Structures are given as structure tokens and as C-alpha cells.
Coordinates of C-alpha atoms and ligand atoms in Angstrom, one line a residue:
X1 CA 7.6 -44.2 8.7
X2 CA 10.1 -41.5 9.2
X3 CA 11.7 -40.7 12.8
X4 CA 11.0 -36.8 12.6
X5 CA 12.1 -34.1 15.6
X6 CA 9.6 -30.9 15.9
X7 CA 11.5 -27.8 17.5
X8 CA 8.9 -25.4 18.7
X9 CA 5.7 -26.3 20.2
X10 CA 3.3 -23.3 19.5
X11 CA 1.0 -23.6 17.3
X12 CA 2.5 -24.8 14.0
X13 CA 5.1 -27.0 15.8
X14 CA 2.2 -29.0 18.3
X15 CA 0.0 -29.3 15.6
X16 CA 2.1 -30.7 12.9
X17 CA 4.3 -33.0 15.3
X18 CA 0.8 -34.1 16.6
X19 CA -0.6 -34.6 12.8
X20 CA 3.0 -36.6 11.6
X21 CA 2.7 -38.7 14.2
X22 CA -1.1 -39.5 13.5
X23 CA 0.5 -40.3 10.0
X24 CA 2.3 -43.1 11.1
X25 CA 6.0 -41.1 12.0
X26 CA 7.7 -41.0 15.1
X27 CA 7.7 -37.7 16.4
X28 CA 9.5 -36.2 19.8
X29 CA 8.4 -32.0 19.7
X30 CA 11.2 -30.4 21.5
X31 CA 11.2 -27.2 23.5
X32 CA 13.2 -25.0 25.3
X33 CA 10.6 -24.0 27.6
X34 CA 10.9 -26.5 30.2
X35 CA 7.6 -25.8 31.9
X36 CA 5.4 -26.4 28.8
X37 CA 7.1 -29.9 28.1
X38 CA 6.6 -30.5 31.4
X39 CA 2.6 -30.0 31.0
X40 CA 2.7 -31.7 27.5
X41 CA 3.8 -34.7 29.0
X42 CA 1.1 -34.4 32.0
X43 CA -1.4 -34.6 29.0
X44 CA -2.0 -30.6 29.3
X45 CA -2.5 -28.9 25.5
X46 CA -1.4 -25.3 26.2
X47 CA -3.1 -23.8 23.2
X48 CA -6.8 -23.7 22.3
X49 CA -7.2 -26.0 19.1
X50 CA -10.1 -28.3 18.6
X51 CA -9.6 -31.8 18.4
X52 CA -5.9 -31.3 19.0
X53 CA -5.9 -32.9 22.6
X54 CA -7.4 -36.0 20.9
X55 CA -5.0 -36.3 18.4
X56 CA -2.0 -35.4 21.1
X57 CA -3.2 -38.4 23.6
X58 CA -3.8 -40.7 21.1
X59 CA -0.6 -40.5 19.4
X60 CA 1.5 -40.4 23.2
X61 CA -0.9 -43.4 23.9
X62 CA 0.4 -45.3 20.9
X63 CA 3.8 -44.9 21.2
X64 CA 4.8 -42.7 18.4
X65 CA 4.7 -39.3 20.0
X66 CA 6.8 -38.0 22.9
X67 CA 8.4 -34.4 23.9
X68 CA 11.8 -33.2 25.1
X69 CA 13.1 -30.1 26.4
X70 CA 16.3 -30.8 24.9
X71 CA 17.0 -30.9 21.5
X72 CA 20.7 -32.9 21.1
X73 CA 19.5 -36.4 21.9
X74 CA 16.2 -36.1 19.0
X75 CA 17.9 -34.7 16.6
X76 CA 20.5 -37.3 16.9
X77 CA 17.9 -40.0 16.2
X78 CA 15.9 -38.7 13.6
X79 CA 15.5 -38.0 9.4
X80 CA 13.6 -35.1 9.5
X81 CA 14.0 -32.0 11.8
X82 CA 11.4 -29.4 11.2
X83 CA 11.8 -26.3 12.6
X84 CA 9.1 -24.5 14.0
X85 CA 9.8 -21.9 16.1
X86 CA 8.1 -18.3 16.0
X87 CA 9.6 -15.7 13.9
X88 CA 8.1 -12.7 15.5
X89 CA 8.0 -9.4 13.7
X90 CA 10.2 -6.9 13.8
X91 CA 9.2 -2.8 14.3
X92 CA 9.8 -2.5 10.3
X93 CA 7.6 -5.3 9.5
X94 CA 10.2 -7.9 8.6
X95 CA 10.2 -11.2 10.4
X96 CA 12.8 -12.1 13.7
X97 CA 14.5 -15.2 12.6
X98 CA 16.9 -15.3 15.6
X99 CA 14.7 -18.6 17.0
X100 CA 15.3 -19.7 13.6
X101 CA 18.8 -19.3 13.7
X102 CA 19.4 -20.6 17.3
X103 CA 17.3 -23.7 16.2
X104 CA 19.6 -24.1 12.7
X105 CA 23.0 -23.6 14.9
X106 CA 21.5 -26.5 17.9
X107 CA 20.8 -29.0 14.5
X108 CA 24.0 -28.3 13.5
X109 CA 25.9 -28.9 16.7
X110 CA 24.2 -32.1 17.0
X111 CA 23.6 -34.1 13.4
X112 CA 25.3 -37.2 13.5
X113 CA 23.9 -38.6 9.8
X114 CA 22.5 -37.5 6.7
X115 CA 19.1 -35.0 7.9
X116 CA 16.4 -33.1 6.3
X117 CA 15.8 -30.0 7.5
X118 CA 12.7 -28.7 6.9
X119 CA 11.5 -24.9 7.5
X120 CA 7.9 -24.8 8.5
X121 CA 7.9 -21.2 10.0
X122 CA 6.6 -19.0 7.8
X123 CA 10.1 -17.3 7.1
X124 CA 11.5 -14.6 4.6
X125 CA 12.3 -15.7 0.9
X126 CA 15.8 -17.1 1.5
X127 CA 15.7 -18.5 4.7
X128 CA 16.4 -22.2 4.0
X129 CA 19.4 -20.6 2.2
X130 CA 20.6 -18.9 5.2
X131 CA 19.2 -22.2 7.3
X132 CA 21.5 -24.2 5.4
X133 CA 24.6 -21.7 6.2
X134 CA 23.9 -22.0 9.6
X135 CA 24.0 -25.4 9.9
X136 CA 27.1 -25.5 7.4
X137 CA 29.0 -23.4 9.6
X138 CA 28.4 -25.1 13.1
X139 CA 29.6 -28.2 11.0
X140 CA 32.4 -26.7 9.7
X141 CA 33.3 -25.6 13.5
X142 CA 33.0 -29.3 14.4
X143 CA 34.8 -30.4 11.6
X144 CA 32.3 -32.8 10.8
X145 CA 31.2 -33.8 7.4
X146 CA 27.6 -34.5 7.6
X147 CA 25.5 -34.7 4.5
X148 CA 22.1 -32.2 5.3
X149 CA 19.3 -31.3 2.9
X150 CA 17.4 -28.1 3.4
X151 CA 13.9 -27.9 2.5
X152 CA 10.7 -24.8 3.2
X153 CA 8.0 -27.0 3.9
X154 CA 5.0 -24.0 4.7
X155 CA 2.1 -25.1 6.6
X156 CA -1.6 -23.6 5.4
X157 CA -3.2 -24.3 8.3
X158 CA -6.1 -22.0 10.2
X159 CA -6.2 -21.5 13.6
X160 CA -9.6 -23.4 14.8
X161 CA -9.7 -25.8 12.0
X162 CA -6.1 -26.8 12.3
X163 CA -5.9 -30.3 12.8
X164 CA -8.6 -30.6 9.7
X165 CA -6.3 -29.0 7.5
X166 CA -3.3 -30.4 8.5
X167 CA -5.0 -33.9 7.8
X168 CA -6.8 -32.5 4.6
X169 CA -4.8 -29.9 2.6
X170 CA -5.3 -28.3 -0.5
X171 CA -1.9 -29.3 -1.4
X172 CA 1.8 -30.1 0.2
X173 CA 4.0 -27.7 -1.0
X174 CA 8.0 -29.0 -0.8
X175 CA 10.5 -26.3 -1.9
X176 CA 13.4 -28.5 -2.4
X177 CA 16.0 -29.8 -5.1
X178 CA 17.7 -32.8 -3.4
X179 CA 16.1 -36.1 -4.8
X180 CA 17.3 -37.4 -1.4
X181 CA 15.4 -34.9 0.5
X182 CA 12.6 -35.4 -1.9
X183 CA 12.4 -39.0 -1.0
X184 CA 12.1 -38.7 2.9
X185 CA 9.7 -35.6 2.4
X186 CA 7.2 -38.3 0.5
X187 CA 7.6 -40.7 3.0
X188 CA 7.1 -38.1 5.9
X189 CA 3.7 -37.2 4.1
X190 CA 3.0 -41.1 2.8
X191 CA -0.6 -41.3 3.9
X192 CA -1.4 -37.6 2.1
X193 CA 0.4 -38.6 -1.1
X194 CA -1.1 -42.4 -1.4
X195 CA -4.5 -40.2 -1.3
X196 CA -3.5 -38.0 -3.9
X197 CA -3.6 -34.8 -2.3
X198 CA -1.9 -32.4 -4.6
X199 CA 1.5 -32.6 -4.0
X200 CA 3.9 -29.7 -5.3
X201 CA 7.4 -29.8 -5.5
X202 CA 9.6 -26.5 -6.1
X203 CA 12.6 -24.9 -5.3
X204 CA 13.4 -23.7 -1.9
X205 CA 12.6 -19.6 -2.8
X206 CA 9.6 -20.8 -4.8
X207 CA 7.9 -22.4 -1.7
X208 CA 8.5 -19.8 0.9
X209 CA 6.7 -17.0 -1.8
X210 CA 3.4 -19.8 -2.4
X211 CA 3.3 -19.1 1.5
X212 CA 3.6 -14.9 1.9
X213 CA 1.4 -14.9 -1.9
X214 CA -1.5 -17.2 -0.5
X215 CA -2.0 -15.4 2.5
X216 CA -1.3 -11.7 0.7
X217 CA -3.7 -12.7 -1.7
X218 CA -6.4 -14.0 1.0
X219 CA -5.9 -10.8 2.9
X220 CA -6.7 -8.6 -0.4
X221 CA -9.6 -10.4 -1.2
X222 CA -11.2 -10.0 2.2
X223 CA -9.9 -6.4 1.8
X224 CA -11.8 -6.3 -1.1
X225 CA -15.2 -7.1 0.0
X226 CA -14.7 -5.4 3.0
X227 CA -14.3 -1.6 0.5
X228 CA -16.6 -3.0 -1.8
X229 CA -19.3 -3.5 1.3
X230 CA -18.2 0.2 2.5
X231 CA -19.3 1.2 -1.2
X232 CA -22.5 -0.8 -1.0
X233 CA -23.6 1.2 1.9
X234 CA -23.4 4.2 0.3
X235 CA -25.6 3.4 -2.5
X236 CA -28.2 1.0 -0.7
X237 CA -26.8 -2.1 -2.4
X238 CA -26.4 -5.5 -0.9
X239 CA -22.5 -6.4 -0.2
X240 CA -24.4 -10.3 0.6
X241 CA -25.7 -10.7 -2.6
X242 CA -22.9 -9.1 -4.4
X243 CA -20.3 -11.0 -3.0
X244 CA -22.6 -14.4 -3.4
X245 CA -23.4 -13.5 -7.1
X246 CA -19.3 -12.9 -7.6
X247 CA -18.7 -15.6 -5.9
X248 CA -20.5 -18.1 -8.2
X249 CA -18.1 -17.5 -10.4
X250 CA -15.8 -19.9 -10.3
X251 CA -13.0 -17.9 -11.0
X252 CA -13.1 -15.7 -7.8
X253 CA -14.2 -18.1 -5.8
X254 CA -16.7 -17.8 -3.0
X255 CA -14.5 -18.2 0.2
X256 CA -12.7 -14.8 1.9
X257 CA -15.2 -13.4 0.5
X258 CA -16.9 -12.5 3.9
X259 CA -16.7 -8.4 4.9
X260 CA -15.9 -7.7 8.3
X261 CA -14.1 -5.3 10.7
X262 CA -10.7 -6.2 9.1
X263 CA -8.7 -9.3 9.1
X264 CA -6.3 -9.8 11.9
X265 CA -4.7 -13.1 13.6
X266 CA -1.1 -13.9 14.0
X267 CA -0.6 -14.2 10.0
X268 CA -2.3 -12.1 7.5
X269 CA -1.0 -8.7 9.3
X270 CA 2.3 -10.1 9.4
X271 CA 2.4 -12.0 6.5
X272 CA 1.1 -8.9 4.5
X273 CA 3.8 -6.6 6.3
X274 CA 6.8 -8.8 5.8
X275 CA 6.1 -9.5 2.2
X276 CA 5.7 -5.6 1.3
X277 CA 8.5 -4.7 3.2
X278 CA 10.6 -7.6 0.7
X279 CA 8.7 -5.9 -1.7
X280 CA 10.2 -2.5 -1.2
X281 CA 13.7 -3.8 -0.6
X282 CA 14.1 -5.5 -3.6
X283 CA 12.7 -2.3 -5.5
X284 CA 9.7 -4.8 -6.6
X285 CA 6.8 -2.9 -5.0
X286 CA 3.6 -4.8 -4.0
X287 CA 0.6 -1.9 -4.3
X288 CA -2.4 -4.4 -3.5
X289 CA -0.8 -5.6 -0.7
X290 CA 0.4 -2.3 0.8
X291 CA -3.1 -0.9 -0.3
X292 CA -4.8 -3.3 1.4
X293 CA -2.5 -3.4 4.6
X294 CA -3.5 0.6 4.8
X295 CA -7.5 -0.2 4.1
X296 CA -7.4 -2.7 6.7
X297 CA -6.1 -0.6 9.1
X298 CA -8.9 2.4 8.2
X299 CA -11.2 -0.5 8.3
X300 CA -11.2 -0.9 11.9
X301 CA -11.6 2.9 12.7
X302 CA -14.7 2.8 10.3
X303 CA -16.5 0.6 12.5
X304 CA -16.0 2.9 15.7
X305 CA -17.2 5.6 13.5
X306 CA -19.9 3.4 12.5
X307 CA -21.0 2.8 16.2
X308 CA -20.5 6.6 16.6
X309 CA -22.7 7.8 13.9
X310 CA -25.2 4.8 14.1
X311 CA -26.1 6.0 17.9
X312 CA -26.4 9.6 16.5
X313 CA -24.5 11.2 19.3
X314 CA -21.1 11.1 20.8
X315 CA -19.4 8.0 22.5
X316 CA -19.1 9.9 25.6
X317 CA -20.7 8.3 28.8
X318 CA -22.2 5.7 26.8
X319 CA -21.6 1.5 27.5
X320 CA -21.7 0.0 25.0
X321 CA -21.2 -4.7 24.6
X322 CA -18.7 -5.7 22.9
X323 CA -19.4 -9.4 21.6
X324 CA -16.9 -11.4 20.7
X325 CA -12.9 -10.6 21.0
X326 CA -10.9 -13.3 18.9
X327 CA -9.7 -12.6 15.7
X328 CA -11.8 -15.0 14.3
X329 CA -14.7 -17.7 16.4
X330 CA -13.1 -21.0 17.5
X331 CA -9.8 -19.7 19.0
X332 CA -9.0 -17.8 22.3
X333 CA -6.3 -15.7 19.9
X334 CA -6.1 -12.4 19.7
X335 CA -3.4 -11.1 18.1
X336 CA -4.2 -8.4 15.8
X337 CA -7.5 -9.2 16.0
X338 CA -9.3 -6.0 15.4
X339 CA -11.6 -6.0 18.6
X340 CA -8.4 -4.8 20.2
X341 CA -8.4 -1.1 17.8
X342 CA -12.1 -1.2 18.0
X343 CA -12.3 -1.3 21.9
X344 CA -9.7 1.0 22.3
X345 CA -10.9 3.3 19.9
X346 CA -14.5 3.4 21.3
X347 CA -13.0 3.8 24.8
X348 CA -10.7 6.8 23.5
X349 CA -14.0 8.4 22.4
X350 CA -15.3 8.2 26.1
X351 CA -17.4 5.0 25.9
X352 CA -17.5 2.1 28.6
X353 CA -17.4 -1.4 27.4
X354 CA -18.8 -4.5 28.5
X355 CA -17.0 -6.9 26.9
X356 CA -17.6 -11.0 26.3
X357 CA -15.8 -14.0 24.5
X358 CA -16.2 -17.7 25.2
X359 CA -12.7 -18.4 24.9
X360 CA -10.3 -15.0 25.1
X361 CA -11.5 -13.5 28.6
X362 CA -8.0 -14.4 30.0
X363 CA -6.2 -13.1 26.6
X364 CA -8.2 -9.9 26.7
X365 CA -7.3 -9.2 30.4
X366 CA -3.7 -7.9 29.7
X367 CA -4.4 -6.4 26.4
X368 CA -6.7 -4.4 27.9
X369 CA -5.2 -3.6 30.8
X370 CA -4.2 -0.3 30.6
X371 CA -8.2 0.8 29.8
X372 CA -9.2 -1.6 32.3
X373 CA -10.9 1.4 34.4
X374 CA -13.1 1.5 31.4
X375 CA -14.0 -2.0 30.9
X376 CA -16.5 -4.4 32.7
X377 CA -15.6 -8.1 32.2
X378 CA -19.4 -9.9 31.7
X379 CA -19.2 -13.6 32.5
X380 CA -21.4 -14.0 29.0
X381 CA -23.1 -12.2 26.4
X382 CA -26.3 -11.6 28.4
X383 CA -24.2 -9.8 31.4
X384 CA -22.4 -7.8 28.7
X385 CA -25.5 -6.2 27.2
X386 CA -27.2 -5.9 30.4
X387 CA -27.6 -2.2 31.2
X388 CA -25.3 -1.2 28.4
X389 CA -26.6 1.4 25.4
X390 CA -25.8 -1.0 22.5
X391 CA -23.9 -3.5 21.4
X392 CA -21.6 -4.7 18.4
X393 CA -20.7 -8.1 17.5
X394 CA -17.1 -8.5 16.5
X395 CA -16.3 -12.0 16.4
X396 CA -18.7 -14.5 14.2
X397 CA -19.3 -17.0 17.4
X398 CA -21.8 -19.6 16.7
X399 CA -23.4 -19.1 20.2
X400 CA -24.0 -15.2 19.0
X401 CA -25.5 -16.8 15.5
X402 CA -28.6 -17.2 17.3
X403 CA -29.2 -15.1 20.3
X404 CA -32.0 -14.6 22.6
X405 CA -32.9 -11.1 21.1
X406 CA -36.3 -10.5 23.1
X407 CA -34.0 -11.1 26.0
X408 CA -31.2 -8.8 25.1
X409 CA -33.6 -5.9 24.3
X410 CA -34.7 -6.2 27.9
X411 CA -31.6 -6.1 29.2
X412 CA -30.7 -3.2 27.3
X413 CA -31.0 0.4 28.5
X414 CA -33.8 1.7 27.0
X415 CA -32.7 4.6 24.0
X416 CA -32.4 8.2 25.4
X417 CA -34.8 10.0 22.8
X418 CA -38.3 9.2 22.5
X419 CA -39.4 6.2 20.1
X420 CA -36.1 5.2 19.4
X421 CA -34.6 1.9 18.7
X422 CA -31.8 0.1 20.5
X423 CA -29.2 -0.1 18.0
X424 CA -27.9 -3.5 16.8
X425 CA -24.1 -3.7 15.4
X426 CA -23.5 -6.8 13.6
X427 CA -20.0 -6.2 12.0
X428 CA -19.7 -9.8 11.2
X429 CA -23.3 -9.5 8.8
X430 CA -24.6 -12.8 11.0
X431 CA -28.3 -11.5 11.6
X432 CA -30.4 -11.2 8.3
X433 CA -31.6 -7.4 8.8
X434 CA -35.4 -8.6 8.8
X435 CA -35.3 -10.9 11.9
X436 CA -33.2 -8.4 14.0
X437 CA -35.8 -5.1 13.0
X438 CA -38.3 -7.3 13.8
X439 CA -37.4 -8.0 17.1
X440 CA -37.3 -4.1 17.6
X441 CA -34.0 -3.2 16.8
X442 CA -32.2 -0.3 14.9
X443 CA -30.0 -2.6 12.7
X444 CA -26.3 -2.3 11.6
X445 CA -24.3 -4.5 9.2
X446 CA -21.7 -4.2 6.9
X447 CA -22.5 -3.0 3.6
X448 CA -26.4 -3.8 3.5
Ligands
LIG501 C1 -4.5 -17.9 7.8 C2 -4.7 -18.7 6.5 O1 -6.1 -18.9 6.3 C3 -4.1 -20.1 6.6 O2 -4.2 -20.7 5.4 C4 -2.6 -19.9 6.9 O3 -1.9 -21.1 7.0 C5 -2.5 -19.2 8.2 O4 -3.1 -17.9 8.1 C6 -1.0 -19.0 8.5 O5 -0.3 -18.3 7.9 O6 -0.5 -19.7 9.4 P1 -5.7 -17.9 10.2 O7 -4.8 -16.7 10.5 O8 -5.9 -19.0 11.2 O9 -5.2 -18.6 8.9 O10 -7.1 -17.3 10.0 P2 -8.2 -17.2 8.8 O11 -9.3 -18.1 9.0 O12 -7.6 -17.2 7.5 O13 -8.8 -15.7 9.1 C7 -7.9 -14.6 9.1 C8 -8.7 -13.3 9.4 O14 -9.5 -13.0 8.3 C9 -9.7 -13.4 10.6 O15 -9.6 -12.2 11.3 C10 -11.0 -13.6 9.9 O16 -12.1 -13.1 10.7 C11 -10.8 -12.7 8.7 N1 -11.7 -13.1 7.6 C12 -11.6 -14.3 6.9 C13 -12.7 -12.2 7.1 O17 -12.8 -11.0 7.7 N2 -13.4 -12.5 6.0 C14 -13.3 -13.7 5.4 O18 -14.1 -13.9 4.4 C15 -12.4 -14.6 5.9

């Protein structure tokens, strides 16, 4: 059992405090932001994570998880401080590590005995460098002599299935030398390393690149399909069965293998950005990753053309549903996500929308606020498509796997010219084309 601090409740931090502490640690998650501790400690979750309010009131239950809006008195107290605070990017792509920074100083200012510190941001190569620096100097300004170890400790961990993969990685990944540091690290992750789970130890620089190369390398694979499925269409081939026959072999691997209307969520843009950007400062180009940054991007304009050229006449006065706004089902996230270039993009081409999500109608209310004139919020996906032309499904929702199509062809308008077809869009390829031309549809996937 190790007495660990969390600073930074978002995502990563609330997560992985809650998971250490359903490991067996002690674990106070600290937090500036007074407000949110203050609803943590009511037994509110402020994020949307499945199974995360479980783990959260279990672990408060049982004594071994707590919060504090101060960070002094924790850090005091414990072994292991990770840091976990968002490192927003910047305009030029790299990442904004003053939260990291402010965090490093704080630790600093307030060790009292030997600490691991332990980066769990995703952060530039270097950073537990320049994390260590930090906390060197506020030292040195107290004239204390405090033994420290920092390690990068990345999490892999997606949004929806977070707690899961927190509780069941792949692999830990410490980037570390100290044997010291080592020790507590195995300790912190007892229950994982007693069960085998692959457990990696590296150097600090070496972790911090497994992070910014997994995710690069997840982002040009889905990049991949997705141009390979563009190339399918044009030649009446199958991107399903292609990517399910490549898939089979084991060495590419089946998963990410899914073609869509781009990747988007709080990490694979970023990630993507940050490492090509270190790529072109250090005069060490990455051309996949800035390929497929630039694809992804023409990706999401594709599909509006698609919508465009798949109606067979201009966007202009048309409505058009919009199902599903997430980045990805199971999360009320929408950063990056690519419904936000899509809906503009069909709005900018005179088009109404009518748009639905079961979890990111509040999210989608500001991003969308300055086309709001041009949007109708539906209370579900039956009110969207009532009355609108068409409609496109942009997030892979399970309650979208299987919808009511008899229903949503009545509530569609009927098409303009004679003997046409509503037209179906399924950029996520959830409908097999059969059971949705059946039902009397004009239908629309992605490469097939
Ligand atoms: C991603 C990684 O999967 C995690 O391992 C990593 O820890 C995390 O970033 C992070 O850096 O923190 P996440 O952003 O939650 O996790 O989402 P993913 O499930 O990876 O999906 C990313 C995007 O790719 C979504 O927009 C999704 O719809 C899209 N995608 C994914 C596809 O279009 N096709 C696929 O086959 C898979």
C-alpha cells in the first residue's frame, strides 16, 4: 500500500486516483478548483465515465480515497505524487505545460521526504527532465535537501472504457532509472504486477515517446482504412471485408481498423500535432503522421461532400439529422470530434440540422452556438429526423445500431423528385447495406 497524492481531477487524474485506490493505495486527488472538490466530496462525478461513480464511492466508502483543494498538506503525507493536470495545446501544436509546471513548483514547495513524482499527462519528450528542475529549484530556494525521483508514468486509457483499462492494461509502462523509484512504482501497481500484466520499465524519454508513438500509430492506422475505404468506393470494393481479411493477419491486427469520418477526441489530434511539431524541431520529420494529420482533416470535408453529392443537389434549404455528436459512443466528449467540422460544414453550405446525442446535447450547445440559428436541438433521434431531408450518423451509438427504420422513413420528408429514395448516411458503416435498402432507403457508407 502506497500513500499516493493525485493533482488534477479531469479525466486522467479522477480515474487513476479512483483505480489506485481500488488497488489497495491511499489516494487524496487534489484540485485547485474548489467547486469541483466540493461536488467530489458530495458524491458528484463531474465527468461522464462508466462505472467510474462506482469505483469513486466505493473507494470514499472504504476509507482509502478522499479529495483536497489544497495540495501542501497531501503532498506532505504521501510516496507518490502523480501529476495530472491538462497540458492544453498550444496554436503551433505543441503542448501548454504551465499546469505542469505550477504542479512541479507546489511539490516542490511542500516535500518534506523522499517522493516519487510521477508524470501521468501525456507531456512532451523531456518533461520529467524539466519536472525534475522544477522541483530542484523550489528546493534549492528553500534550502532543503529532499531526495525526489522523477518518473513518466503515461496512462493508455480510452475515454468510455476507462476504468476497464485502467484495471486491465496491455502493459504499465515506468520510464524511470532510480531503483528507489522503481520500488514504490511496483508497489503502487502491486495488484497489476502480482497478475503479470506486462510490466515495462524504461528511461524517462523512452516512456513519454511509447505514449505520443502508440497513439500516432493508432491515429495512422485508422487514417489508413479510412483512405483505403475512400479508394474502395471508387472501385466498388468492400472496405468491410478488406479491412476484416487484413485484419486476420496477425500482424496488423484487427482493432483501429474501423473507417469513419476521422478520428477526433482530446488525444489523437493532439497527440499527432505535438509529436510532428517535435518531429520538425528536432530536424527528424514524421511524414505518416503529418500525412495522416492532413488526411484526417480532408476526411471530414469528404463526408459533407458525400452528403452533398449523395442528395444530388445543393445543401441549400435542405435539413438534414445529424445522429450522434461525440467523438466516439459512450462519452459526452466532444473535442475534436469531427461532427463539429461536419455540422459546420453542412450549415456553411446552407443546410439546417437537427441534431441528437444521448449524452453531448449540453456540450454541443456552446460549440454550436454561433450556428445556433441553424440548428434544431431534437430531444432524440426520432425528433431529429422528423421532417428533415436525410440524415447521417456520425457517432457509432448502440441505441442507433438498431433503429426503428420503418419509423424514421415516415418521419422523413418524402424525396423531392419522383421515385426517389430517402437517403441514408451511415459514416460509421453500422447498417449492413442490405437491411437498410430493404427498408427503402438510398444507402450510404464508407467505402462499400
Ligand atoms: C485514445 C487511445 O485509444 C488511448 O489508448 C489513449 O490512452 C488515449 O487516446 C489518450 O491518449 O489518453 P480515446 O481518445 O479515448 O483514446 O479514443 P479512441 O477509442 O482511441 O478513439 C479515438 C478516435 O478514433 C475516435 O474519434 C474514434 O471514433 C476513432 N476511431 C477509432 C475510428 O474512427 N476507427 C477506429 O477503428 C477506432
Amino acid at each position: 500500500m502506497v500513500k499516493i497524492t493525485v493533482i488534477g481531477t479531469g479525466y486522467v487524474g479522477l480515474v487513476s486516483g479512483a483505480c489506485l485506490a481500488d488497488f489497495g493505495n491511499t489516494v487524496i486527488c487534489v484540485d485547485s478548483n474548489s467547486e469541483k472538490i466540493k461536488a467530489l466530496r458530495d458524491g458528484v462525478i463531474p465527468i461522464f465515465e462508466p462505472g467510474l461513480d462506482e469505483v469513486v464511492s466505493r473507494n470514499v466508502r472504504e476509507g482509502r480515497l478522499s479529495f483536497s483543494g489544497s495540495l501542501a498538506a497531501p503532498v506532505k503525507g504521501s510516496q507518490a505524487v502523480f501529476i495530472a493536470v491538462g497540458t492544453p495545446p498550444r496554436e503551433d501544436g505543441s503542448a501548454d505545460l504551465s499546469h505542469v509546471e505550477q504542479a512541479a513548483r507546489e511539490i516542490g514547495g511542500a516535500v518534506e521526504s523522499y517522493t516519487v513524482v510521477v508524470d501521468k499527462s501525456t507531456v512532451p519528450i523531456g518533461t520529467a527532465r524539466k519536472v525534475r528542475n522544477w522541483i530542484g529549484e523550489e528546493l534549492a530556494r528553500r534550502g532543503a535537501d529532499i531526495p525526489f525521483d522523477v518518473v513518466s508514468n503515461p496512462e493508455f486509457l480510452r475515454e468510455g472504457s476507462a476504468v476497464f483499462d485502467f484495471t486491465h492494461p496491455d502493459r504499465v509502462v515506468i520510464g524511470g532509472e532510480s531503483p528507489r523509484a522503481r520500488e514504490i512504482m511496483k508497489e503502487v501497481y502491486r495488484s497489476l504486477y502480482l497478475n503479470e500484466t506486462p510490466y515495462i520499465e524504461t528511461g524517462p524519454e523512452t516512456a513519454e515517446m511509447i505514449k505520443y508513438a502508440s497513439n500516432a500509430f493508432l491515429a495512422v492506422k485508422i487514417t489508413f482504412i479510412n483512405e483505403i475505404a475512400n479508394l474502395c468506393e471508387k472501385f466498388a470494393a468492400d472496405v468491410q471485408d478488406v479491412a476484416n481479411a487484413m485484419g486476420r493477419d496477425g500482424r496488423i491486427g484487427a482493432k483501429f481498423l474501423h473507417p469513419g469520418p476521422g478520428y477526433g477526441g482530446s488525444c489523437f489530434p493532439k497527440d499527432t500535432r505535438a509529436l510532428a511539431k517535435a518531429g520538425r524541431d528536432g530536424r527528424s520529420p514524421l511524414t505518416l503522421v503529418e500525412a495522416a494529420i492532413a488526411a484526417n482533416e480532408r476526411q471530414k470535408e469528404l463526408m459533407v461532400e458525400k452528403i452533398e453529392s449523395g442528395l444530388g443537389a445543393s445543401l441549400k434549404g435542405k435539413t438534414i439529422a445529424v445522429l450522434g455528436l461525440a467523438f466516439k459512443s459512450n462519452t459526452d466528449d466532444m473535442r475534436e470530434s469531427p461532427a463539429i467540422a461536419i455540422c459546420r460544414g453542412l450549415v456553411e453550405k446552407g443546410a439546417c440540422l437537427r441534431i441528437s446525442d444521448p449524452a453531448a446535447m449540453k456540450e454541443a450547445s456552446w460549440r454550436f452556438d454561433s450556428i445556433k440559428d441553424s440548428i434544431y436541438r431534437a430531444g432524440d433521434e426520432y425528433d431529429a429526423v422528423k421532417g428533415a431531408h436525410t440524415l447521417a450518423i456520425l457517432t457509432p451509438w448502440n441505441q442507433y445500431r438498431n433503429l426503428d427504420l420503418e419509423r424514421i422513413k415516415e418521419l422523413l420528408l418524402p424525396p423531392e423528385k419522383p421515385g426517389a429514395l430517402p437517403c441514408f448516411f451511415d459514416l460509421r458503416n453500422i447498417y449492413r447495406r442490405k437491411e437498410v435498402e430493404e427498408a427503402g432507403f438510398e444507402y450510404f457508407g464508407i467505402g462499400k
